[in-house]
Amino acid sequence: MNHEFVCLECKHALDTAPQGYICPQCGTVFPARSGIPVFLKPRVDYWCEIPREDMPAVLEHAREQGWQSAVREKVKPEVQGVILDKNRADWKYVVALNADSTVLDIGSGWGGLAFSLASSVRRVYAYEPVEERACFVAIRAAQDRVDNLKVVCGNAVRLPFADAFFDCVVLNGVLEWVGGADTCYSPDENQKRVLREALRVLKPGGQLYLAIENRF
């Protein structure tokens, strides 16, 4: 039995399977693609700084010539800073994280925060709804030999993790975008669902790091 993930349908711990993960309780199967567990229920529309049709070339460049070369050659300068600027995670020095902490970075994007956090804590889960960006983060982690960063693909309104699993949950520039994460619910209800899920997976006394873009 795999104790990292639980079923989105019944919350039972998942078993590993050749195709990914399977729930022994209800039989739901969650695939793994390119080694990345995928929990996209409901699916999320593609959103990325790079058009979807261009992403295969970016990922191929990253695999063959290195992720840093791909960023320099294929990514716009204004996006390069988001990927490369380690100072964006300097808030980690004012929260109670330590070498034993387990952190969930929801909406991790290109992994800028996740990689910085990985240098300071025991384990980071980079949780991203766009599979192409998740693949980029996985490529970078493999090339840089960052063994304590695990990439997971999924929707923020339904987290595939057990209750009280994390010491810290990160929502950096995410909450203001999740209104359309599940069209069966209103935007404000989707935001509340994300916050409830963040609370559910936090350990007692755990911390939520929340940053929201505004007009400034």
Coordinates of N, CA and C in Angstrom, one line a residue:
M1 N 0.8 -1.2 0.0 CA 0.0 0.0 0.0 C 0.9 1.2 0.0
N2 N 0.5 2.2 -0.8 CA 1.2 3.5 -0.9 C 0.6 4.5 0.1
H3 N 1.4 5.0 1.0 CA 0.8 5.9 2.0 C 1.0 7.4 1.7
E4 N 1.5 7.7 0.5 CA 1.6 9.1 0.0 C 0.2 9.6 -0.4
F5 N -0.5 8.7 -1.2 CA -1.7 9.2 -1.9 C -2.9 8.5 -1.4
V6 N -4.0 9.2 -1.4 CA -5.3 8.6 -1.1 C -6.3 8.8 -2.3
C7 N -7.3 8.0 -2.4 CA -8.3 8.0 -3.5 C -9.1 9.3 -3.4
L8 N -9.2 10.0 -4.6 CA -10.1 11.2 -4.6 C -11.5 10.9 -4.4
E9 N -11.9 9.6 -4.6 CA -13.4 9.3 -4.5 C -13.7 8.9 -3.1
C10 N -12.9 8.0 -2.4 CA -13.3 7.5 -1.1 C -12.2 7.7 0.0
K11 N -11.1 8.4 -0.4 CA -10.1 8.7 0.6 C -9.3 7.5 1.1
H12 N -9.5 6.3 0.5 CA -8.7 5.2 1.0 C -7.3 5.2 0.4
A13 N -6.3 4.7 1.2 CA -4.9 4.7 0.7 C -4.8 3.9 -0.6
L14 N -4.0 4.4 -1.5 CA -3.9 3.8 -2.8 C -2.8 2.7 -2.8
D15 N -2.9 1.8 -3.7 CA -1.9 0.8 -4.0 C -1.2 1.2 -5.3
T16 N 0.1 0.9 -5.3 CA 0.9 1.2 -6.6 C 0.5 0.0 -7.6
A17 N 0.4 0.4 -8.8 CA 0.1 -0.6 -9.9 C 0.9 -0.3 -11.1
P18 N 1.0 -1.2 -12.1 CA 1.8 -1.0 -13.3 C 1.4 0.3 -14.0
Q19 N 0.1 0.6 -14.0 CA -0.4 1.8 -14.7 C -0.4 3.0 -13.9
G20 N 0.0 2.9 -12.6 CA 0.0 4.1 -11.8 C -0.4 3.8 -10.3
Y21 N -1.6 4.1 -10.0 CA -2.1 3.9 -8.6 C -3.5 3.4 -8.7
I22 N -3.9 2.5 -7.8 CA -5.3 2.0 -7.8 C -5.8 1.9 -6.4
C23 N -7.1 2.2 -6.3 CA -7.7 2.2 -5.0 C -8.3 0.8 -4.7
P24 N -7.8 0.1 -3.7 CA -8.3 -1.3 -3.4 C -9.7 -1.2 -2.8
Q25 N -10.2 -0.1 -2.4 CA -11.5 0.0 -1.8 C -12.6 0.2 -2.9
C26 N -12.4 1.1 -3.9 CA -13.4 1.4 -4.9 C -13.0 1.1 -6.3
G27 N -11.7 0.7 -6.5 CA -11.2 0.3 -7.8 C -10.8 1.5 -8.8
T28 N -10.9 2.7 -8.3 CA -10.5 3.8 -9.2 C -9.1 3.8 -9.5
V29 N -8.7 4.0 -10.7 CA -7.3 4.0 -11.2 C -6.9 5.4 -11.5
F30 N -5.7 5.8 -11.0 CA -5.1 7.0 -11.3 C -3.8 6.8 -12.0
P31 N -3.6 7.3 -13.3 CA -2.4 6.9 -14.1 C -1.2 7.7 -13.6
A32 N -0.1 7.2 -14.1 CA 1.2 7.9 -14.0 C 1.7 8.0 -15.4
R33 N 2.0 9.3 -15.8 CA 2.5 9.5 -17.2 C 3.9 10.2 -17.0
S34 N 4.9 9.6 -17.7 CA 6.3 10.1 -17.6 C 6.7 10.0 -16.2
G35 N 6.2 9.1 -15.4 CA 6.6 8.9 -14.0 C 5.9 9.9 -13.1
I36 N 5.0 10.7 -13.6 CA 4.3 11.7 -12.8 C 2.9 11.2 -12.4
P37 N 2.5 11.0 -11.2 CA 1.1 10.6 -10.8 C 0.2 11.7 -11.3
V38 N -0.9 11.3 -11.9 CA -1.9 12.3 -12.4 C -3.2 12.1 -11.7
F39 N -3.7 13.1 -11.0 CA -5.0 13.1 -10.3 C -5.9 14.3 -10.8
L40 N -6.1 14.3 -12.1 CA -6.9 15.4 -12.7 C -8.3 15.1 -12.7
K41 N -9.0 15.2 -11.6 CA -10.5 15.0 -11.5 C -11.0 16.1 -10.7
P42 N -11.7 17.1 -11.2 CA -11.9 17.3 -12.7 C -10.7 17.8 -13.3
R43 N -10.6 17.7 -14.7 CA -9.5 18.2 -15.5 C -9.5 19.7 -15.4
V44 N -8.3 20.3 -15.6 CA -8.1 21.7 -15.6 C -7.8 22.2 -17.1
D45 N -8.4 23.2 -17.5 CA -8.0 23.8 -18.8 C -6.6 24.2 -18.8
Y46 N -6.0 24.0 -20.0 CA -4.6 24.4 -20.2 C -4.4 25.9 -19.9
W47 N -3.4 26.2 -19.0 CA -3.0 27.6 -18.8 C -1.5 27.6 -18.6
C48 N -0.8 28.4 -19.4 CA 0.7 28.4 -19.3 C 1.2 29.6 -20.0
E49 N 2.3 30.1 -19.6 CA 2.9 31.3 -20.3 C 3.4 31.0 -21.7
I50 N 3.4 29.7 -22.0 CA 3.9 29.2 -23.4 C 2.7 28.5 -24.0
P51 N 2.3 28.8 -25.2 CA 1.2 28.1 -25.9 C 1.5 26.6 -25.9
R52 N 0.4 25.8 -25.8 CA 0.5 24.4 -25.7 C 1.2 23.7 -26.9
E53 N 1.0 24.3 -28.0 CA 1.6 23.7 -29.2 C 3.1 23.9 -29.2
D54 N 3.6 24.8 -28.4 CA 5.1 25.1 -28.3 C 5.8 24.3 -27.2
M55 N 5.0 23.7 -26.3 CA 5.5 23.1 -25.1 C 6.3 21.8 -25.5
P56 N 5.9 21.0 -26.4 CA 6.7 19.8 -26.8 C 8.1 20.1 -27.2
A57 N 8.3 21.2 -27.9 CA 9.7 21.6 -28.3 C 10.5 22.1 -27.1
V58 N 9.8 22.8 -26.1 CA 10.5 23.2 -24.9 C 10.9 22.0 -24.1
L59 N 10.1 21.0 -23.9 CA 10.4 19.8 -23.2 C 11.5 19.0 -23.8
E60 N 11.4 18.9 -25.1 CA 12.4 18.1 -25.9 C 13.8 18.8 -25.8
H61 N 13.8 20.1 -25.9 CA 15.0 20.9 -25.7 C 15.6 20.7 -24.3
A62 N 14.7 20.7 -23.3 CA 15.2 20.5 -21.9 C 15.8 19.1 -21.7
R63 N 15.2 18.1 -22.3 CA 15.7 16.7 -22.2 C 17.0 16.6 -22.9
E64 N 17.2 17.1 -24.1 CA 18.4 16.9 -24.9 C 19.5 17.8 -24.5
Q65 N 19.2 19.1 -24.2 CA 20.2 20.1 -24.0 C 20.3 20.7 -22.6
G66 N 19.4 20.3 -21.8 CA 19.3 20.7 -20.4 C 18.2 21.8 -20.2
W67 N 17.7 21.7 -19.0 CA 16.5 22.6 -18.7 C 16.9 24.1 -18.7
Q68 N 18.2 24.4 -18.3 CA 18.6 25.8 -18.3 C 18.7 26.3 -19.7
S69 N 19.2 25.5 -20.6 CA 19.3 25.9 -22.0 C 17.9 26.2 -22.6
A70 N 17.0 25.3 -22.2 CA 15.6 25.5 -22.7 C 15.0 26.8 -22.2
V71 N 15.3 27.1 -20.9 CA 14.8 28.4 -20.4 C 15.3 29.6 -21.2
R72 N 16.7 29.5 -21.4 CA 17.3 30.6 -22.1 C 16.8 30.8 -23.5
E73 N 16.6 29.6 -24.2 CA 16.4 29.7 -25.7 C 14.9 29.7 -26.0
K74 N 14.0 29.1 -25.1 CA 12.6 28.9 -25.5 C 11.6 29.7 -24.7
V75 N 12.1 30.4 -23.6 CA 11.2 31.0 -22.7 C 11.4 32.5 -22.7
K76 N 10.3 33.3 -22.7 CA 10.4 34.7 -22.7 C 11.1 35.3 -21.5
P77 N 11.9 36.4 -21.6 CA 12.7 36.9 -20.5 C 11.8 37.1 -19.2
E78 N 10.6 37.6 -19.4 CA 9.8 37.9 -18.2 C 9.4 36.7 -17.5
V79 N 9.4 35.6 -18.2 CA 9.0 34.3 -17.5 C 10.3 33.6 -16.9
Q80 N 11.4 33.9 -17.5 CA 12.7 33.3 -17.0 C 12.9 33.7 -15.5
G81 N 12.6 35.0 -15.2 CA 12.7 35.4 -13.8 C 11.9 34.6 -12.8
V82 N 10.6 34.2 -13.3 CA 9.8 33.4 -12.4 C 10.4 32.1 -12.2
I83 N 11.0 31.5 -13.2 CA 11.6 30.2 -13.1 C 12.9 30.2 -12.3
L84 N 13.7 31.2 -12.5 CA 15.1 31.2 -12.0 C 15.4 32.0 -10.7
D85 N 14.5 32.9 -10.3 CA 14.8 33.8 -9.2 C 14.5 33.0 -7.9
K86 N 15.6 32.6 -7.2 CA 15.4 31.9 -5.9 C 14.9 32.8 -4.8
N87 N 15.1 34.1 -5.0 CA 14.6 35.0 -3.9 C 13.1 35.1 -3.7
R88 N 12.4 34.5 -4.7 CA 10.9 34.5 -4.6 C 10.5 33.6 -3.4
A89 N 11.4 32.8 -2.9 CA 11.0 31.9 -1.8 C 11.7 32.3 -0.5
D90 N 12.1 33.6 -0.5 CA 12.8 34.0 0.8 C 11.9 34.0 2.0
W91 N 10.6 34.0 1.8 CA 9.7 33.9 2.9 C 9.9 32.7 3.7
K92 N 10.6 31.7 3.2 CA 10.8 30.4 3.9 C 11.6 30.6 5.2
Y93 N 12.4 31.8 5.2 CA 13.2 32.0 6.4 C 12.4 32.6 7.6
V94 N 11.2 33.0 7.3 CA 10.4 33.6 8.4 C 9.2 32.7 8.8
V95 N 9.1 31.5 8.3 CA 8.2 30.6 8.8 C 8.9 29.4 9.4
A96 N 8.2 28.6 10.2 CA 8.8 27.6 11.0 C 9.0 26.3 10.2
L97 N 9.9 26.4 9.2 CA 10.3 25.2 8.4 C 11.7 24.7 8.9
N98 N 11.9 23.4 8.8 CA 13.2 22.9 9.2 C 13.5 21.7 8.3
A99 N 14.6 21.0 8.7 CA 15.1 19.9 7.8 C 14.1 18.7 7.9
D100 N 13.2 18.7 8.8 CA 12.2 17.6 8.9 C 10.9 17.9 8.3
S101 N 10.7 19.1 7.7 CA 9.4 19.5 7.3 C 9.1 18.9 5.9
T102 N 7.8 18.6 5.7 CA 7.2 18.2 4.5 C 6.3 19.3 4.0
V103 N 6.5 19.7 2.7 CA 5.8 20.9 2.2 C 5.1 20.5 0.9
L104 N 3.8 21.1 0.8 CA 3.1 21.0 -0.4 C 3.0 22.4 -1.1
D105 N 3.5 22.4 -2.3 CA 3.4 23.7 -3.1 C 2.3 23.5 -4.2
I106 N 1.2 24.0 -3.9 CA 0.0 23.9 -4.8 C 0.1 24.9 -5.9
G107 N -0.1 24.4 -7.2 CA 0.1 25.3 -8.3 C 1.5 25.7 -8.5
S108 N 2.4 24.7 -8.5 CA 3.9 25.0 -8.4 C 4.4 25.6 -9.7
G109 N 3.7 25.5 -10.8 CA 4.1 26.1 -12.0 C 5.4 25.5 -12.5
W110 N 6.4 26.3 -12.8 CA 7.7 25.9 -13.3 C 8.6 25.4 -12.2
G111 N 8.2 25.4 -11.0 CA 8.9 24.9 -9.8 C 9.9 25.8 -9.1
G112 N 9.8 27.1 -9.4 CA 10.7 28.1 -8.8 C 10.7 28.0 -7.3
L113 N 9.5 28.0 -6.7 CA 9.5 28.0 -5.2 C 9.8 26.6 -4.7
A114 N 9.4 25.6 -5.4 CA 9.6 24.2 -4.9 C 11.0 23.8 -4.8
F115 N 11.8 24.2 -5.8 CA 13.3 23.9 -5.8 C 14.0 24.6 -4.7
S116 N 13.6 25.9 -4.5 CA 14.2 26.6 -3.4 C 13.9 26.0 -2.0
L117 N 12.6 25.6 -1.9 CA 12.2 25.0 -0.6 C 12.9 23.6 -0.4
A118 N 13.1 22.9 -1.5 CA 13.7 21.6 -1.4 C 15.1 21.6 -0.8
S119 N 15.8 22.8 -0.9 CA 17.1 22.9 -0.3 C 17.1 23.1 1.2
S120 N 15.9 23.3 1.8 CA 15.8 23.6 3.2 C 14.9 22.6 4.0
V121 N 14.2 21.7 3.3 CA 13.3 20.8 4.0 C 13.5 19.4 3.6
R122 N 12.8 18.5 4.3 CA 12.9 17.1 4.0 C 12.4 16.7 2.7
R123 N 11.2 17.2 2.4 CA 10.5 16.8 1.2 C 9.5 17.8 0.7
V124 N 9.5 18.0 -0.6 CA 8.5 19.0 -1.2 C 7.7 18.2 -2.3
Y125 N 6.4 18.4 -2.3 CA 5.6 18.0 -3.3 C 5.2 19.1 -4.2
A126 N 5.6 19.1 -5.5 CA 5.3 20.1 -6.4 C 4.0 19.7 -7.1
Y127 N 2.9 20.4 -6.8 CA 1.6 20.0 -7.2 C 1.1 20.9 -8.3
E128 N 0.9 20.4 -9.5 CA 0.7 21.3 -10.7 C -0.4 20.7 -11.6
P129 N -1.4 21.6 -12.0 CA -2.5 21.0 -12.8 C -2.1 20.9 -14.3
V130 N -1.1 21.6 -14.8 CA -0.8 21.6 -16.2 C 0.3 20.5 -16.4
E131 N 0.0 19.4 -17.1 CA 1.0 18.3 -17.2 C 2.3 18.7 -17.9
E132 N 2.2 19.6 -18.8 CA 3.5 20.1 -19.5 C 4.4 20.7 -18.5
R133 N 3.9 21.6 -17.7 CA 4.8 22.3 -16.7 C 5.2 21.2 -15.7
A134 N 4.4 20.3 -15.3 CA 4.8 19.3 -14.3 C 6.0 18.5 -14.9
C135 N 5.9 18.2 -16.2 CA 7.0 17.4 -16.9 C 8.3 18.2 -16.9
F136 N 8.2 19.5 -17.1 CA 9.4 20.4 -17.0 C 10.0 20.3 -15.6
V137 N 9.2 20.4 -14.6 CA 9.7 20.3 -13.2 C 10.4 19.0 -13.0
A138 N 9.8 17.9 -13.5 CA 10.4 16.6 -13.3 C 11.7 16.5 -14.0
I139 N 11.8 17.0 -15.2 CA 13.1 17.0 -15.9 C 14.1 17.8 -15.2
R140 N 13.8 18.9 -14.7 CA 14.7 19.7 -13.9 C 15.2 19.0 -12.7
A141 N 14.3 18.4 -11.9 CA 14.6 17.7 -10.7 C 15.6 16.5 -11.0
A142 N 15.3 15.8 -12.1 CA 16.2 14.7 -12.5 C 17.6 15.2 -12.9
Q143 N 17.7 16.2 -13.7 CA 18.9 16.7 -14.1 C 19.8 17.3 -13.0
D144 N 19.1 18.0 -12.0 CA 19.8 18.6 -10.9 C 19.9 17.7 -9.7
R145 N 19.4 16.4 -9.9 CA 19.5 15.4 -8.8 C 18.9 15.9 -7.5
V146 N 17.7 16.5 -7.6 CA 17.0 16.9 -6.5 C 16.0 15.8 -6.1
D147 N 16.5 14.9 -5.2 CA 15.8 13.7 -4.9 C 14.6 13.9 -3.9
N148 N 14.6 15.0 -3.2 CA 13.5 15.2 -2.2 C 12.4 16.0 -2.8
L149 N 12.2 16.1 -4.1 CA 11.1 16.9 -4.7 C 10.3 15.9 -5.6
K150 N 9.1 15.8 -5.3 CA 8.2 14.8 -6.0 C 7.1 15.7 -6.7
V151 N 7.0 15.4 -8.0 CA 6.1 16.1 -8.9 C 4.8 15.3 -9.0
V152 N 3.7 16.0 -8.8 CA 2.3 15.4 -8.8 C 1.4 16.3 -9.6
C153 N 0.6 15.8 -10.5 CA -0.3 16.5 -11.4 C -1.7 16.4 -10.8
G154 N -2.4 17.5 -10.5 CA -3.7 17.4 -10.0 C -4.4 18.8 -9.9
N155 N -5.6 18.7 -9.5 CA -6.5 19.9 -9.4 C -6.5 20.3 -7.9
A156 N -6.3 21.6 -7.7 CA -6.2 22.1 -6.3 C -7.5 21.9 -5.5
V157 N -8.6 21.8 -6.1 CA -9.9 21.6 -5.3 C -10.1 20.2 -4.8
R158 N -9.2 19.3 -5.2 CA -9.3 17.9 -4.7 C -7.8 17.4 -4.6
L159 N -7.4 17.3 -3.4 CA -6.0 16.9 -3.1 C -5.9 15.4 -2.8
P160 N -5.0 14.7 -3.5 CA -4.9 13.2 -3.3 C -4.0 12.8 -2.1
F161 N -4.0 13.6 -1.0 CA -3.2 13.3 0.1 C -4.0 13.1 1.4
A162 N -3.4 12.3 2.3 CA -4.1 12.0 3.5 C -4.3 13.2 4.4
D163 N -5.2 13.1 5.3 CA -5.4 14.2 6.3 C -4.0 14.4 7.1
A164 N -3.8 15.6 7.5 CA -2.6 16.0 8.4 C -1.3 15.4 7.9
F165 N -1.1 15.6 6.6 CA 0.2 15.0 5.9 C 1.3 16.0 5.9
F166 N 1.0 17.3 5.8 CA 2.0 18.3 5.6 C 2.2 19.3 6.7
D167 N 3.5 19.7 6.9 CA 3.8 20.7 7.8 C 3.5 22.1 7.3
C168 N 3.6 22.3 6.0 CA 3.3 23.6 5.4 C 2.6 23.4 4.0
V169 N 1.6 24.2 3.7 CA 1.0 24.2 2.4 C 1.2 25.6 1.8
V170 N 1.7 25.7 0.6 CA 1.9 26.9 -0.1 C 0.9 27.2 -1.2
L171 N 0.3 28.4 -1.1 CA -0.6 28.9 -2.2 C -0.1 30.2 -2.6
N172 N 0.9 30.2 -3.5 CA 1.5 31.4 -4.0 C 1.0 31.9 -5.3
G173 N 0.2 32.9 -5.4 CA -0.3 33.4 -6.7 C -1.3 32.3 -7.3
V174 N -2.0 31.6 -6.5 CA -2.9 30.5 -6.9 C -4.3 30.8 -6.6
L175 N -4.6 31.2 -5.4 CA -6.0 31.3 -4.9 C -6.9 32.2 -5.8
E176 N -6.3 33.2 -6.4 CA -7.1 34.1 -7.2 C -7.4 33.5 -8.6
W177 N -6.8 32.4 -8.9 CA -6.9 31.8 -10.2 C -7.8 30.5 -10.2
V178 N -8.2 30.0 -9.0 CA -8.9 28.7 -8.9 C -10.4 28.8 -9.1
G179 N -10.9 30.0 -9.3 CA -12.4 30.2 -9.4 C -13.0 29.3 -10.5
G180 N -12.3 29.0 -11.6 CA -12.8 28.1 -12.6 C -12.3 26.7 -12.6
A181 N -11.7 26.3 -11.5 CA -11.1 25.0 -11.4 C -12.1 23.8 -11.5
D182 N -13.4 24.1 -11.1 CA -14.4 23.1 -11.3 C -15.7 23.9 -11.6
T183 N -16.1 23.7 -12.9 CA -17.3 24.5 -13.4 C -18.6 24.1 -12.7
C184 N -18.6 23.0 -11.9 CA -19.8 22.6 -11.2 C -20.1 23.5 -10.0
Y185 N -19.1 24.4 -9.7 CA -19.2 25.2 -8.5 C -18.9 26.7 -8.9
S186 N -19.4 27.6 -8.1 CA -19.2 29.0 -8.3 C -17.7 29.3 -8.0
P187 N -17.2 30.4 -8.5 CA -15.8 30.8 -8.2 C -15.4 30.9 -6.8
D188 N -16.3 31.6 -6.0 CA -16.0 31.7 -4.6 C -16.1 30.4 -3.8
E189 N -17.0 29.5 -4.3 CA -17.0 28.2 -3.6 C -15.8 27.4 -4.0
N190 N -15.3 27.5 -5.2 CA -14.0 26.8 -5.5 C -12.8 27.3 -4.7
Q191 N -12.8 28.6 -4.4 CA -11.7 29.1 -3.5 C -11.9 28.5 -2.1
K192 N -13.1 28.5 -1.6 CA -13.3 27.9 -0.3 C -12.9 26.4 -0.3
R193 N -13.2 25.7 -1.3 CA -12.9 24.3 -1.4 C -11.4 24.1 -1.3
V194 N -10.6 25.0 -2.0 CA -9.2 24.9 -2.0 C -8.6 25.1 -0.6
L195 N -9.2 26.1 0.1 CA -8.7 26.4 1.4 C -9.1 25.3 2.4
R196 N -10.3 24.7 2.2 CA -10.7 23.6 3.1 C -9.7 22.4 2.9
E197 N -9.4 22.1 1.6 CA -8.4 21.1 1.3 C -7.1 21.3 1.9
A198 N -6.6 22.6 1.8 CA -5.3 22.9 2.4 C -5.3 22.7 3.9
L199 N -6.4 23.1 4.6 CA -6.6 22.8 6.0 C -6.6 21.4 6.3
R200 N -7.3 20.6 5.5 CA -7.4 19.1 5.8 C -6.1 18.4 5.7
V201 N -5.2 18.8 4.8 CA -3.9 18.1 4.7 C -2.8 18.6 5.6
L202 N -3.1 19.7 6.3 CA -2.1 20.3 7.2 C -2.1 19.6 8.5
K203 N -1.0 19.3 9.1 CA -0.9 18.8 10.4 C -1.4 19.8 11.4
P204 N -1.8 19.3 12.6 CA -2.1 20.3 13.7 C -0.9 21.2 14.0
G205 N -1.2 22.5 13.9 CA -0.1 23.5 14.1 C 0.7 23.8 12.9
G206 N 0.3 23.1 11.7 CA 0.9 23.4 10.5 C 0.7 24.8 10.0
Q207 N 1.4 25.2 8.9 CA 1.3 26.6 8.4 C 0.8 26.6 7.0
L208 N 0.0 27.7 6.7 CA -0.4 28.0 5.3 C 0.3 29.2 4.9
Y209 N 1.1 29.1 3.8 CA 1.7 30.3 3.2 C 0.8 30.8 2.0
L210 N 0.2 31.9 2.1 CA -0.8 32.4 1.1 C -0.3 33.8 0.6
A211 N -0.1 33.9 -0.7 CA 0.2 35.1 -1.3 C -0.7 35.3 -2.5
I212 N -1.3 36.5 -2.7 CA -2.2 36.8 -3.7 C -1.8 38.0 -4.5
E213 N -1.9 37.9 -5.8 CA -1.6 39.1 -6.6 C -2.7 40.1 -6.5
N214 N -2.3 41.4 -6.6 CA -3.3 42.4 -6.5 C -2.9 43.6 -7.4
R215 N -3.6 44.7 -7.4 CA -3.3 45.7 -8.4 C -2.0 46.4 -8.2
F216 N -1.3 46.2 -7.1 CA 0.1 46.7 -6.9 C 1.2 45.8 -7.4

